[in-house]
PDB file of C-alpha atoms in Angstrom:
ATOM      1  CA  MET A   1      74.667  25.094  76.078  1.00 42.00           C
ATOM      2  CA  THR A   2      78.059  26.568  75.204  1.00 41.00           C
ATOM      3  CA  THR A   3      78.957  27.852  71.747  1.00 38.00           C
ATOM      4  CA  GLN A   4      81.288  24.906  71.171  1.00 44.00           C
ATOM      5  CA  ARG A   5      78.613  22.373  72.197  1.00 39.00           C
ATOM      6  CA  ARG A   6      76.045  24.137  70.001  1.00 36.00           C
ATOM      7  CA  THR A   7      78.523  23.955  67.118  1.00 41.00           C
ATOM      8  CA  ARG A   8      79.153  20.252  67.595  1.00 43.00           C
ATOM      9  CA  ALA A   9      75.350  19.590  67.927  1.00 40.00           C
ATOM     10  CA  LEU A  10      74.785  21.520  64.645  1.00 39.00           C
ATOM     11  CA  ARG A  11      77.516  19.592  62.947  1.00 46.00           C
ATOM     12  CA  ARG A  12      76.115  16.250  64.045  1.00 40.00           C
ATOM     13  CA  GLY A  13      72.645  17.244  62.842  1.00 39.00           C
ATOM     14  CA  LEU A  14      73.982  18.364  59.474  1.00 41.00           C
ATOM     15  CA  ALA A  15      76.036  15.242  59.162  1.00 40.00           C
ATOM     16  CA  ALA A  16      73.030  13.114  59.920  1.00 37.00           C
ATOM     17  CA  LEU A  17      71.052  14.828  57.172  1.00 35.00           C
ATOM     18  CA  ALA A  18      73.958  14.324  54.745  1.00 38.00           C
ATOM     19  CA  ALA A  19      74.156  10.658  55.664  1.00 36.00           C
ATOM     20  CA  ALA A  20      70.424  10.324  55.006  1.00 32.00           C
ATOM     21  CA  GLY A  21      70.920  11.654  51.488  1.00 33.00           C
ATOM     22  CA  VAL A  22      69.765  15.219  51.999  1.00 32.00           C
ATOM     23  CA  SER A  23      71.654  17.699  49.767  1.00 32.00           C
ATOM     24  CA  LEU A  24      72.955  20.623  51.715  1.00 33.00           C
ATOM     25  CA  ALA A  25      74.698  23.906  50.934  1.00 33.00           C
ATOM     26  CA  LEU A  26      76.605  25.967  53.426  1.00 36.00           C
ATOM     27  CA  LEU A  27      75.246  29.583  53.229  1.00 30.00           C
ATOM     28  CA  ALA A  28      75.101  29.418  49.485  1.00 28.00           C
ATOM     29  CA  PRO A  29      72.626  28.431  46.801  1.00 26.00           C
ATOM     30  CA  GLN A  30      72.333  24.705  46.086  1.00 30.00           C
ATOM     31  CA  ALA A  31      74.615  23.548  43.274  1.00 30.00           C
ATOM     32  CA  ALA A  32      73.850  21.327  40.335  1.00 29.00           C
ATOM     33  CA  ALA A  33      76.166  18.407  40.772  1.00 32.00           C
ATOM     34  CA  LEU A  34      78.166  16.813  37.952  1.00 30.00           C
ATOM     35  CA  GLY A  35      76.320  13.743  36.901  1.00 37.00           C
ATOM     36  CA  ASP A  36      72.839  14.929  37.865  1.00 42.00           C
ATOM     37  CA  PRO A  37      70.626  12.183  36.463  1.00 40.00           C
ATOM     38  CA  PRO A  38      68.781  13.446  33.430  1.00 45.00           C
ATOM     39  CA  VAL A  39      65.065  12.926  32.973  1.00 47.00           C
ATOM     40  CA  LYS A  40      64.196  10.706  30.075  1.00 40.00           C
ATOM     41  CA  PRO A  41      61.439  12.096  27.793  1.00 36.00           C
ATOM     42  CA  GLY A  42      58.223  10.107  28.114  1.00 33.00           C
ATOM     43  CA  ASP A  43      58.963   8.320  31.392  1.00 35.00           C
ATOM     44  CA  GLY A  44      56.678  10.456  33.495  1.00 33.00           C
ATOM     45  CA  GLY A  45      59.455  12.597  34.907  1.00 32.00           C
ATOM     46  CA  GLY A  46      61.143   9.725  36.658  1.00 34.00           C
ATOM     47  CA  SER A  47      64.860   9.843  37.284  1.00 42.00           C
ATOM     48  CA  TRP A  48      67.161   7.886  35.018  1.00 48.00           C
ATOM     49  CA  ASN A  49      69.428   7.163  37.994  1.00 48.00           C
ATOM     50  CA  ASN A  50      68.291   5.531  41.222  1.00 45.00           C
ATOM     51  CA  GLY A  51      69.240   6.204  44.801  1.00 49.00           C
ATOM     52  CA  LYS A  52      71.998   8.282  46.270  1.00 61.00           C
ATOM     53  CA  LYS A  53      75.093   9.435  44.347  1.00 79.00           C
ATOM     54  CA  VAL A  54      77.477   8.383  47.094  1.00 82.00           C
ATOM     55  CA  ARG A  55      77.283   5.109  48.959  1.00 87.00           C
ATOM     56  CA  ILE A  56      79.507   4.156  51.932  1.00 83.00           C
ATOM     57  CA  LYS A  57      79.357   0.785  53.623  1.00 84.00           C
ATOM     58  CA  THR A  58      81.655  -1.030  56.092  1.00 80.00           C
ATOM     59  CA  TYR A  59      82.214  -4.787  55.923  1.00 81.00           C
ATOM     60  CA  GLN A  60      83.841  -6.989  58.484  1.00 77.00           C
ATOM     61  CA  THR A  61      86.482  -9.279  56.888  1.00 72.00           C
ATOM     62  CA  GLY A  62      87.451 -11.699  59.639  1.00 66.00           C
ATOM     63  CA  ASP A  63      90.598 -10.093  61.032  1.00 61.00           C
ATOM     64  CA  GLY A  64      89.829  -6.612  59.874  1.00 68.00           C
ATOM     65  CA  ALA A  65      87.317  -4.329  58.190  1.00 73.00           C
ATOM     66  CA  CYS A  66      86.803  -2.592  54.892  1.00 79.00           C
ATOM     67  CA  SER A  67      84.890   0.648  54.381  1.00 79.00           C
ATOM     68  CA  LEU A  68      83.905   0.822  50.692  1.00 86.00           C
ATOM     69  CA  ILE A  69      82.930   4.061  48.876  1.00 85.00           C
ATOM     70  CA  ALA A  70      81.471   4.494  45.428  1.00 89.00           C
ATOM     71  CA  SER A  71      80.443   7.772  43.738  1.00 85.00           C
ATOM     72  CA  PRO A  72      80.654   9.425  40.335  1.00 85.00           C
ATOM     73  CA  SER A  73      84.068  10.683  41.468  1.00 80.00           C
ATOM     74  CA  SER A  74      85.747   7.393  42.434  1.00 83.00           C
ATOM     75  CA  ILE A  75      85.356   3.868  43.728  1.00 89.00           C
ATOM     76  CA  GLY A  76      87.545   2.235  46.391  1.00 85.00           C
ATOM     77  CA  GLY A  77      87.830   2.161  50.103  1.00 80.00           C
ATOM     78  CA  VAL A  78      89.912   1.621  53.235  1.00 74.00           C
ATOM     79  CA  CYS A  79      90.836  -1.754  54.524  1.00 73.00           C
ATOM     80  CA  VAL A  80      92.707  -2.240  57.822  1.00 67.00           C
ATOM     81  CA  ARG A  81      94.180  -5.260  59.585  1.00 59.00           C
ATOM     82  CA  ALA A  82      96.287  -5.226  62.707  1.00 51.00           C
ATOM     83  CA  ASN A  83      98.929  -7.608  61.377  1.00 50.00           C
ATOM     84  CA  ALA A  84     101.491  -6.349  59.009  1.00 41.00           C
ATOM     85  CA  PHE A  85     101.543  -6.289  55.226  1.00 43.00           C
ATOM     86  CA  SER A  86     104.905  -6.886  53.384  1.00 41.00           C
ATOM     87  CA  GLY A  87     106.647  -7.584  56.688  1.00 47.00           C
ATOM     88  CA  VAL A  88     106.198  -3.992  58.016  1.00 63.00           C
ATOM     89  CA  THR A  89     104.297  -3.631  61.286  1.00 73.00           C
ATOM     90  CA  ILE A  90     101.853  -0.859  62.181  1.00 76.00           C
ATOM     91  CA  GLU A  91     104.247   0.290  64.906  1.00 81.00           C
ATOM     92  CA  GLU A  92     107.141   0.603  62.440  1.00 83.00           C
ATOM     93  CA  ILE A  93     104.988   2.692  60.058  1.00 85.00           C
ATOM     94  CA  LEU A  94     103.707   5.017  62.784  1.00 89.00           C
ATOM     95  CA  GLY A  95     106.994   5.541  64.511  1.00 89.00           C
ATOM     96  CA  ASP A  96     106.408   7.804  67.513  1.00 91.00           C
ATOM     97  CA  ASP A  97     102.950   8.927  66.301  1.00 93.00           C
ATOM     98  CA  PRO A  98      99.774   7.455  67.831  1.00 93.00           C
ATOM     99  CA  LEU A  99      97.379   5.237  66.008  1.00 91.00           C
ATOM    100  CA  PRO A 100      94.822   7.560  64.226  1.00 90.00           C
ATOM    101  CA  GLU A 101      91.422   7.692  65.964  1.00 89.00           C
ATOM    102  CA  CYS A 102      89.271  10.251  64.106  1.00 89.00           C
ATOM    103  CA  TRP A 103      90.471  12.645  61.447  1.00 92.00           C
ATOM    104  CA  ASP A 104      89.252  14.954  58.729  1.00 92.00           C
ATOM    105  CA  GLU A 105      90.004  15.438  55.031  1.00 91.00           C
ATOM    106  CA  PRO A 106      88.411  18.175  52.846  1.00 93.00           C
ATOM    107  CA  LEU A 107      86.197  17.041  49.955  1.00 87.00           C
ATOM    108  CA  ASN A 108      87.678  17.964  46.573  1.00 88.00           C
ATOM    109  CA  GLU A 109      85.744  19.781  43.908  1.00 87.00           C
ATOM    110  CA  GLU A 110      84.589  16.684  42.169  1.00 79.00           C
ATOM    111  CA  GLU A 111      83.488  15.045  45.455  1.00 78.00           C
ATOM    112  CA  LEU A 112      81.536  18.184  46.373  1.00 80.00           C
ATOM    113  CA  GLN A 113      79.728  18.080  43.057  1.00 75.00           C
ATOM    114  CA  ALA A 114      79.012  14.405  43.344  1.00 60.00           C
ATOM    115  CA  ALA A 115      77.532  14.888  46.814  1.00 58.00           C
ATOM    116  CA  ASN A 116      75.746  18.131  45.707  1.00 63.00           C
ATOM    117  CA  LEU A 117      77.399  20.185  48.379  1.00 75.00           C
ATOM    118  CA  ILE A 118      78.886  23.615  48.398  1.00 86.00           C
ATOM    119  CA  ASN A 119      81.614  25.184  50.541  1.00 90.00           C
ATOM    120  CA  SER A 120      81.026  28.735  51.756  1.00 90.00           C
ATOM    121  CA  ASP A 121      83.268  31.670  52.706  1.00 91.00           C
ATOM    122  CA  ASP A 122      82.987  30.589  56.311  1.00 91.00           C
ATOM    123  CA  ALA A 123      82.779  26.808  56.316  1.00 91.00           C
ATOM    124  CA  ALA A 124      83.692  23.698  54.281  1.00 91.00           C
ATOM    125  CA  TRP A 125      82.700  20.070  53.987  1.00 88.00           C
ATOM    126  CA  TYR A 126      85.109  17.294  55.166  1.00 88.00           C
ATOM    127  CA  TRP A 127      85.272  13.549  55.160  1.00 81.00           C
ATOM    128  CA  HIS A 128      85.209  12.620  58.822  1.00 81.00           C
ATOM    129  CA  ARG A 129      86.733   9.161  59.361  1.00 79.00           C
ATOM    130  CA  CYS A 130      87.117   7.206  62.597  1.00 78.00           C
ATOM    131  CA  LEU A 131      88.979   3.953  63.248  1.00 79.00           C
ATOM    132  CA  ARG A 132      88.044   1.644  66.072  1.00 74.00           C
ATOM    133  CA  GLY A 133      88.982  -1.865  67.095  1.00 73.00           C
ATOM    134  CA  ILE A 134      92.835  -1.777  67.257  1.00 78.00           C
ATOM    135  CA  ASP A 135      94.408  -1.491  70.665  1.00 83.00           C
ATOM    136  CA  PRO A 136      96.462   1.751  70.552  1.00 85.00           C
ATOM    137  CA  GLU A 137      99.159   0.325  72.872  1.00 85.00           C
ATOM    138  CA  THR A 138      99.572  -3.265  71.549  1.00 82.00           C
ATOM    139  CA  PHE A 139      98.086  -2.770  67.987  1.00 77.00           C
ATOM    140  CA  GLU A 140      96.198  -6.005  68.496  1.00 74.00           C
ATOM    141  CA  ILE A 141      92.675  -6.504  67.156  1.00 64.00           C
ATOM    142  CA  GLU A 142      90.154  -6.064  69.932  1.00 69.00           C
ATOM    143  CA  PRO A 143      87.450  -8.781  70.534  1.00 64.00           C
ATOM    144  CA  ASP A 144      84.672  -6.855  68.710  1.00 60.00           C
ATOM    145  CA  GLY A 145      86.856  -6.502  65.606  1.00 55.00           C
ATOM    146  CA  ILE A 146      87.817  -3.422  63.556  1.00 60.00           C
ATOM    147  CA  HIS A 147      85.179  -0.809  62.751  1.00 61.00           C
ATOM    148  CA  LEU A 148      85.528   2.070  60.300  1.00 62.00           C
ATOM    149  CA  ALA A 149      83.072   4.966  60.195  1.00 61.00           C
ATOM    150  CA  VAL A 150      82.947   7.522  57.401  1.00 64.00           C
ATOM    151  CA  GLY A 151      80.782  10.654  57.339  1.00 66.00           C
ATOM    152  CA  ILE A 152      80.594  14.018  55.656  1.00 73.00           C
ATOM    153  CA  TRP A 153      80.780  16.810  58.239  1.00 79.00           C
ATOM    154  CA  PRO A 154      80.795  20.634  57.929  1.00 85.00           C
ATOM    155  CA  PHE A 155      83.486  22.616  59.769  1.00 89.00           C
ATOM    156  CA  GLU A 156      84.080  26.285  60.042  1.00 92.00           C
ATOM    157  CA  HIS A 157      87.459  27.373  58.677  1.00 92.00           C
ATOM    158  CA  GLY A 158      90.075  27.075  61.429  1.00 92.00           C
ATOM    159  CA  ASP A 159      87.743  25.032  63.676  1.00 93.00           C
ATOM    160  CA  PRO A 160      89.807  23.710  66.586  1.00 93.00           C
ATOM    161  CA  ASP A 161      87.954  20.373  66.309  1.00 91.00           C
ATOM    162  CA  LEU A 162      89.549  19.680  62.893  1.00 95.00           C
ATOM    163  CA  VAL A 163      92.072  16.814  63.136  1.00 95.00           C
ATOM    164  CA  PHE A 164      94.520  16.009  60.327  1.00 96.00           C
ATOM    165  CA  LEU A 165      96.758  12.995  59.919  1.00 95.00           C
ATOM    166  CA  THR A 166     100.417  13.271  60.574  1.00 95.00           C
ATOM    167  CA  GLU A 167     102.852  12.206  57.855  1.00 94.00           C
ATOM    168  CA  ASN A 168     103.379   8.789  59.479  1.00 93.00           C
ATOM    169  CA  GLN A 169      99.637   8.333  60.089  1.00 91.00           C
ATOM    170  CA  GLN A 170      99.028   9.140  56.424  1.00 90.00           C
ATOM    171  CA  ARG A 171     101.578   6.533  55.401  1.00 86.00           C
ATOM    172  CA  PHE A 172      99.743   4.039  57.594  1.00 82.00           C
ATOM    173  CA  MET A 173      96.423   4.840  55.921  1.00 77.00           C
ATOM    174  CA  ASP A 174      97.973   4.894  52.424  1.00 75.00           C
ATOM    175  CA  ARG A 175      98.886   1.266  52.819  1.00 68.00           C
ATOM    176  CA  PHE A 176      95.192   0.420  53.091  1.00 57.00           C
ATOM    177  CA  VAL A 177      93.481   3.063  50.878  1.00 58.00           C
ATOM    178  CA  ASN A 178      92.856   2.257  47.240  1.00 56.00           C
ATOM    179  CA  ARG A 179      90.771   4.371  44.860  1.00 67.00           C
ATOM    180  CA  GLY A 180      90.026   4.392  41.195  1.00 79.00           C
ATOM    181  CA  ASN A 181      88.901   7.605  39.531  1.00 80.00           C
ATOM    182  CA  VAL A 182      85.753   7.218  37.453  1.00 87.00           C
ATOM    183  CA  PRO A 183      86.549   8.738  33.975  1.00 85.00           C
ATOM    184  CA  VAL A 184      84.396  11.468  32.469  1.00 83.00           C
ATOM    185  CA  PRO A 185      82.596  10.030  29.433  1.00 89.00           C
ATOM    186  CA  VAL A 186      83.816  11.254  26.031  1.00 87.00           C
ATOM    187  CA  LEU A 187      81.109  11.342  23.286  1.00 89.00           C
ATOM    188  CA  MET A 188      82.278  10.413  19.743  1.00 87.00           C
ATOM    189  CA  ALA A 189      80.387   9.981  16.483  1.00 90.00           C
ATOM    190  CA  SER A 190      81.198   7.111  14.088  1.00 90.00           C
ATOM    191  CA  PRO A 191      82.016   6.261  11.402  1.00 89.00           C
ATOM    192  CA  ASN A 192      82.475   9.932  10.650  1.00 84.00           C
ATOM    193  CA  PRO A 193      83.333  12.095  13.757  1.00 81.00           C
ATOM    194  CA  LEU A 194      82.208  15.213  11.707  1.00 82.00           C
ATOM    195  CA  PRO A 195      78.771  14.069  10.450  1.00 89.00           C
ATOM    196  CA  PHE A 196      76.751  15.418   7.555  1.00 92.00           C
ATOM    197  CA  VAL A 197      72.982  16.104   7.620  1.00 94.00           C
ATOM    198  CA  ASN A 198      70.915  12.916   7.208  1.00 94.00           C
ATOM    199  CA  ASP A 199      73.933  10.631   7.716  1.00 93.00           C
ATOM    200  CA  ASP A 200      73.352   7.652  10.019  1.00 95.00           C
ATOM    201  CA  ILE A 201      75.928   7.958  12.759  1.00 95.00           C
ATOM    202  CA  ALA A 202      76.488   5.796  15.853  1.00 96.00           C
ATOM    203  CA  PHE A 203      77.504   7.543  19.062  1.00 96.00           C
ATOM    204  CA  TYR A 204      79.799   5.797  21.558  1.00 93.00           C
ATOM    205  CA  ASN A 205      81.838   6.535  24.628  1.00 93.00           C
ATOM    206  CA  PHE A 206      85.482   6.938  23.695  1.00 84.00           C
ATOM    207  CA  GLY A 207      86.701   6.705  27.256  1.00 78.00           C
ATOM    208  CA  ASP A 208      87.139   3.665  29.534  1.00 87.00           C
ATOM    209  CA  ASP A 209      83.962   1.644  30.157  1.00 93.00           C
ATOM    210  CA  GLU A 210      85.294  -0.748  32.806  1.00 95.00           C
ATOM    211  CA  MET A 211      87.473  -0.392  35.883  1.00 94.00           C
ATOM    212  CA  ARG A 212      88.685  -2.547  38.750  1.00 93.00           C
ATOM    213  CA  VAL A 213      90.249  -1.723  42.110  1.00 90.00           C
ATOM    214  CA  SER A 214      91.943  -4.218  44.405  1.00 86.00           C
ATOM    215  CA  LEU A 215      92.006  -3.200  48.089  1.00 81.00           C
ATOM    216  CA  ALA A 216      94.680  -4.011  50.585  1.00 70.00           C
ATOM    217  CA  ALA A 217      92.806  -6.823  52.324  1.00 74.00           C
ATOM    218  CA  PRO A 218      93.045 -10.228  50.505  1.00 77.00           C
ATOM    219  CA  GLY A 219      89.937 -11.174  48.564  1.00 82.00           C
ATOM    220  CA  VAL A 220      88.455  -7.668  48.615  1.00 86.00           C
ATOM    221  CA  GLU A 221      88.024  -5.799  45.407  1.00 91.00           C
ATOM    222  CA  MET A 222      85.615  -3.567  43.415  1.00 94.00           C
ATOM    223  CA  ARG A 223      84.690  -3.493  39.788  1.00 96.00           C
ATOM    224  CA  ALA A 224      82.537  -1.206  37.726  1.00 97.00           C
ATOM    225  CA  LYS A 225      81.264  -1.085  34.207  1.00 97.00           C
ATOM    226  CA  ILE A 226      78.994   1.066  32.024  1.00 97.00           C
ATOM    227  CA  THR A 227      75.652  -0.589  31.569  1.00 95.00           C
ATOM    228  CA  GLU A 228      73.721   1.953  29.548  1.00 94.00           C
ATOM    229  CA  MET A 229      74.299   5.233  27.727  1.00 95.00           C
ATOM    230  CA  LEU A 230      71.938   8.129  27.132  1.00 94.00           C
ATOM    231  CA  VAL A 231      72.747  10.830  24.534  1.00 95.00           C
ATOM    232  CA  TYR A 232      71.159  14.176  23.713  1.00 95.00           C
ATOM    233  CA  PRO A 233      72.686  14.754  20.250  1.00 95.00           C
ATOM    234  CA  GLU A 234      71.341  18.329  19.966  1.00 94.00           C
ATOM    235  CA  GLY A 235      71.389  19.218  23.671  1.00 91.00           C
ATOM    236  CA  ARG A 236      69.023  18.718  26.519  1.00 87.00           C
ATOM    237  CA  GLU A 237      66.077  20.414  24.729  1.00 88.00           C
ATOM    238  CA  GLY A 238      66.319  18.027  21.737  1.00 92.00           C
ATOM    239  CA  PRO A 239      65.589  14.323  21.289  1.00 93.00           C
ATOM    240  CA  SER A 240      67.416  11.578  23.233  1.00 93.00           C
ATOM    241  CA  ILE A 241      68.666   8.153  22.339  1.00 94.00           C
ATOM    242  CA  THR A 242      69.709   5.212  24.540  1.00 93.00           C
ATOM    243  CA  CYS A 243      71.694   2.096  23.980  1.00 94.00           C
ATOM    244  CA  PRO A 244      73.176  -0.722  26.156  1.00 95.00           C
ATOM    245  CA  GLY A 245      76.703  -0.442  27.457  1.00 96.00           C
ATOM    246  CA  PRO A 246      78.986   2.367  26.217  1.00 96.00           C
ATOM    247  CA  GLY A 247      77.645   2.291  22.675  1.00 96.00           C
ATOM    248  CA  THR A 248      79.344   0.780  19.643  1.00 94.00           C
ATOM    249  CA  GLN A 249      81.808   2.362  17.280  1.00 91.00           C
ATOM    250  CA  ALA A 250      80.505   1.827  13.726  1.00 92.00           C
ATOM    251  CA  ASP A 251      82.574   1.183  10.608  1.00 89.00           C
ATOM    252  CA  ALA A 252      81.892   2.719   7.206  1.00 88.00           C
ATOM    253  CA  ASN A 253      79.896  -0.400   6.092  1.00 93.00           C
ATOM    254  CA  ASP A 254      77.696  -0.577   9.192  1.00 95.00           C
ATOM    255  CA  THR A 255      74.062   0.380   9.241  1.00 95.00           C
ATOM    256  CA  PRO A 256      71.267   0.503  11.873  1.00 95.00           C
ATOM    257  CA  GLN A 257      70.320  -2.953  10.552  1.00 95.00           C
ATOM    258  CA  THR A 258      73.829  -4.535  11.014  1.00 95.00           C
ATOM    259  CA  LEU A 259      74.311  -2.856  14.451  1.00 95.00           C
ATOM    260  CA  PRO A 260      70.800  -2.641  15.922  1.00 95.00           C
ATOM    261  CA  ASP A 261      72.052  -2.024  19.506  1.00 93.00           C
ATOM    262  CA  ALA A 262      74.225   0.996  18.604  1.00 96.00           C
ATOM    263  CA  CYS A 263      73.157   4.552  19.399  1.00 96.00           C
ATOM    264  CA  TRP A 264      72.107   5.584  15.918  1.00 97.00           C
ATOM    265  CA  TYR A 265      71.031   9.091  15.045  1.00 97.00           C
ATOM    266  CA  ALA A 266      70.644  11.268  11.932  1.00 96.00           C
ATOM    267  CA  TYR A 267      70.766  15.017  12.186  1.00 96.00           C
ATOM    268  CA  GLU A 268      68.039  16.723  10.115  1.00 94.00           C
ATOM    269  CA  GLN A 269      69.753  20.118  10.085  1.00 93.00           C
ATOM    270  CA  SER A 270      73.238  21.444  10.172  1.00 94.00           C
ATOM    271  CA  SER A 271      74.837  23.149  13.152  1.00 91.00           C
ATOM    272  CA  LEU A 272      75.732  26.291  11.191  1.00 90.00           C
ATOM    273  CA  ASN A 273      72.880  28.294  12.878  1.00 89.00           C
ATOM    274  CA  GLN A 274      73.995  27.135  16.381  1.00 89.00           C
ATOM    275  CA  PRO A 275      76.168  29.237  18.713  1.00 89.00           C
ATOM    276  CA  GLY A 276      79.715  28.375  17.832  1.00 84.00           C
ATOM    277  CA  ASP A 277      78.489  26.380  14.756  1.00 87.00           C
ATOM    278  CA  PHE A 278      78.170  23.168  16.734  1.00 87.00           C
ATOM    279  CA  PHE A 279      75.536  21.227  18.753  1.00 91.00           C
ATOM    280  CA  GLU A 280      76.250  21.103  22.472  1.00 89.00           C
ATOM    281  CA  ALA A 281      75.534  17.374  22.841  1.00 91.00           C
ATOM    282  CA  GLU A 282      75.300  15.586  26.204  1.00 91.00           C
ATOM    283  CA  ILE A 283      76.388  12.074  27.217  1.00 92.00           C
ATOM    284  CA  HIS A 284      75.209  10.315  30.354  1.00 93.00           C
ATOM    285  CA  VAL A 285      76.521   6.825  31.233  1.00 94.00           C
ATOM    286  CA  LYS A 286      75.163   4.585  33.928  1.00 94.00           C
ATOM    287  CA  TRP A 287      77.836   2.755  36.016  1.00 95.00           C
ATOM    288  CA  GLN A 288      77.154  -0.367  37.990  1.00 96.00           C
ATOM    289  CA  VAL A 289      79.563  -1.036  40.864  1.00 96.00           C
ATOM    290  CA  ASP A 290      80.082  -4.522  42.350  1.00 97.00           C
ATOM    291  CA  ALA A 291      82.094  -5.450  45.433  1.00 94.00           C
ATOM    292  CA  ARG A 292      83.742  -8.772  46.335  1.00 92.00           C
ATOM    293  CA  ILE A 293      83.813  -9.434  50.058  1.00 87.00           C
ATOM    294  CA  ASN A 294      84.892 -12.778  51.570  1.00 81.00           C
ATOM    295  CA  GLY A 295      85.003 -14.339  48.090  1.00 83.00           C
ATOM    296  CA  ARG A 296      81.469 -13.332  46.979  1.00 90.00           C
ATOM    297  CA  TRP A 297      80.524 -10.639  44.491  1.00 94.00           C
ATOM    298  CA  GLU A 298      77.442  -8.461  45.173  1.00 94.00           C
ATOM    299  CA  GLN A 299      76.008  -5.374  43.536  1.00 94.00           C
ATOM    300  CA  PHE A 300      77.158  -2.386  45.571  1.00 95.00           C
ATOM    301  CA  HIS A 301      75.970   0.842  43.856  1.00 94.00           C
ATOM    302  CA  GLU A 302      74.773   2.511  40.668  1.00 92.00           C
ATOM    303  CA  PHE A 303      75.271   6.091  39.521  1.00 91.00           C
ATOM    304  CA  THR A 304      75.377   8.348  36.478  1.00 90.00           C
ATOM    305  CA  LYS A 305      78.495  10.173  35.101  1.00 89.00           C
ATOM    306  CA  SER A 306      77.942  12.886  32.544  1.00 87.00           C
ATOM    307  CA  GLY A 307      79.808  14.954  29.998  1.00 85.00           C
ATOM    308  CA  THR A 308      79.250  17.306  27.050  1.00 85.00           C
ATOM    309  CA  ALA A 309      80.610  17.329  23.502  1.00 86.00           C
ATOM    310  CA  GLN A 310      80.716  19.815  20.677  1.00 84.00           C
ATOM    311  CA  ILE A 311      79.376  18.152  17.561  1.00 88.00           C
ATOM    312  CA  PRO A 312      79.629  20.098  14.224  1.00 89.00           C
ATOM    313  CA  VAL A 313      77.204  18.905  11.590  1.00 92.00           C
ATOM    314  CA  ASN A 314      77.813  19.960   7.980  1.00 88.00           C
ATOM    315  CA  GLU A 315      75.468  20.390   5.003  1.00 87.00           C
ATOM    316  CA  VAL A 316      75.870  17.968   2.167  1.00 71.00           C
ATOM    317  CA  GLN A 317      77.584  19.888  -0.569  1.00 57.00           C
ATOM    318  CA  ALA A 318      76.724  18.981  -4.163  1.00 45.00           C
ATOM    319  CA  LEU A 319      79.704  18.239  -6.335  1.00 44.00           C
ATOM    320  CA  VAL A 320      79.824  20.812  -9.141  1.00 43.00           C
ATOM    321  CA  ARG A 321      81.598  19.691 -12.314  1.00 42.00           C
ATOM    322  CA  PRO A 322      82.745  22.144 -14.975  1.00 47.00           C
TER     323      PRO A 322
END
């Protein structure tokens, strides 16, 4: 077997493992990915999150196909039809360039973390995408329809097998690619963002808790929302609290009795003895992603997105009168 054939065989094997959900590192220690699902105390060590962090699935849509992707990094996908959108044909977009067949795109840092992958000094991970089902000469849909395949492949730097889109090919794909970035959760305390010891405070996510992405094919879209929030107010080694959705911002008159579903917590000690004089709190939010294909909504994926927050907690100072 030649060196090139061995390299391709190794790449296919690694890609198959990645597609099966095996976390891989290229000649480097395995990384802890952003959004690693925390273990909830008392649940027997089970994972708070379920399944893989990244899900990719291709759907046929009558005269085309959509390959949908959901991960802690983003949700969206690629939809392709042979006929034109907005009166512009595929041939006009491509100009003198050929229809893209298979091409590669490097994973960005957030995508690497979400997939629990690491680039090395000698190699890197790439999205490897292939488009089938459009006649490259006539740009007509072939009888078996359009098929899109997406995988994660490792390539050595400068590998001659790497293929990148031309400017016109990228314009062609950009007409059908839609993504929405999943925001990092932002932990806030209410009603007082700088709580005192023994005060009842309600934690909530200050960032967006819903998102929606419409894809290029009619009737195809994705939506996502936060369904649950887990907070470690004093860091991973301390107690945890959970609440439905993104939590609830409390007003000054609210109590655990008036807002029973909020993420209530009361610090029993100040943060003055902590490094930096604050607690390194953690927030983990569970996102549920749905996809609408051919007019019908279905659950597509679920993942966890995480963040940290610096929460200073002050001692209650007695008011001294002269």
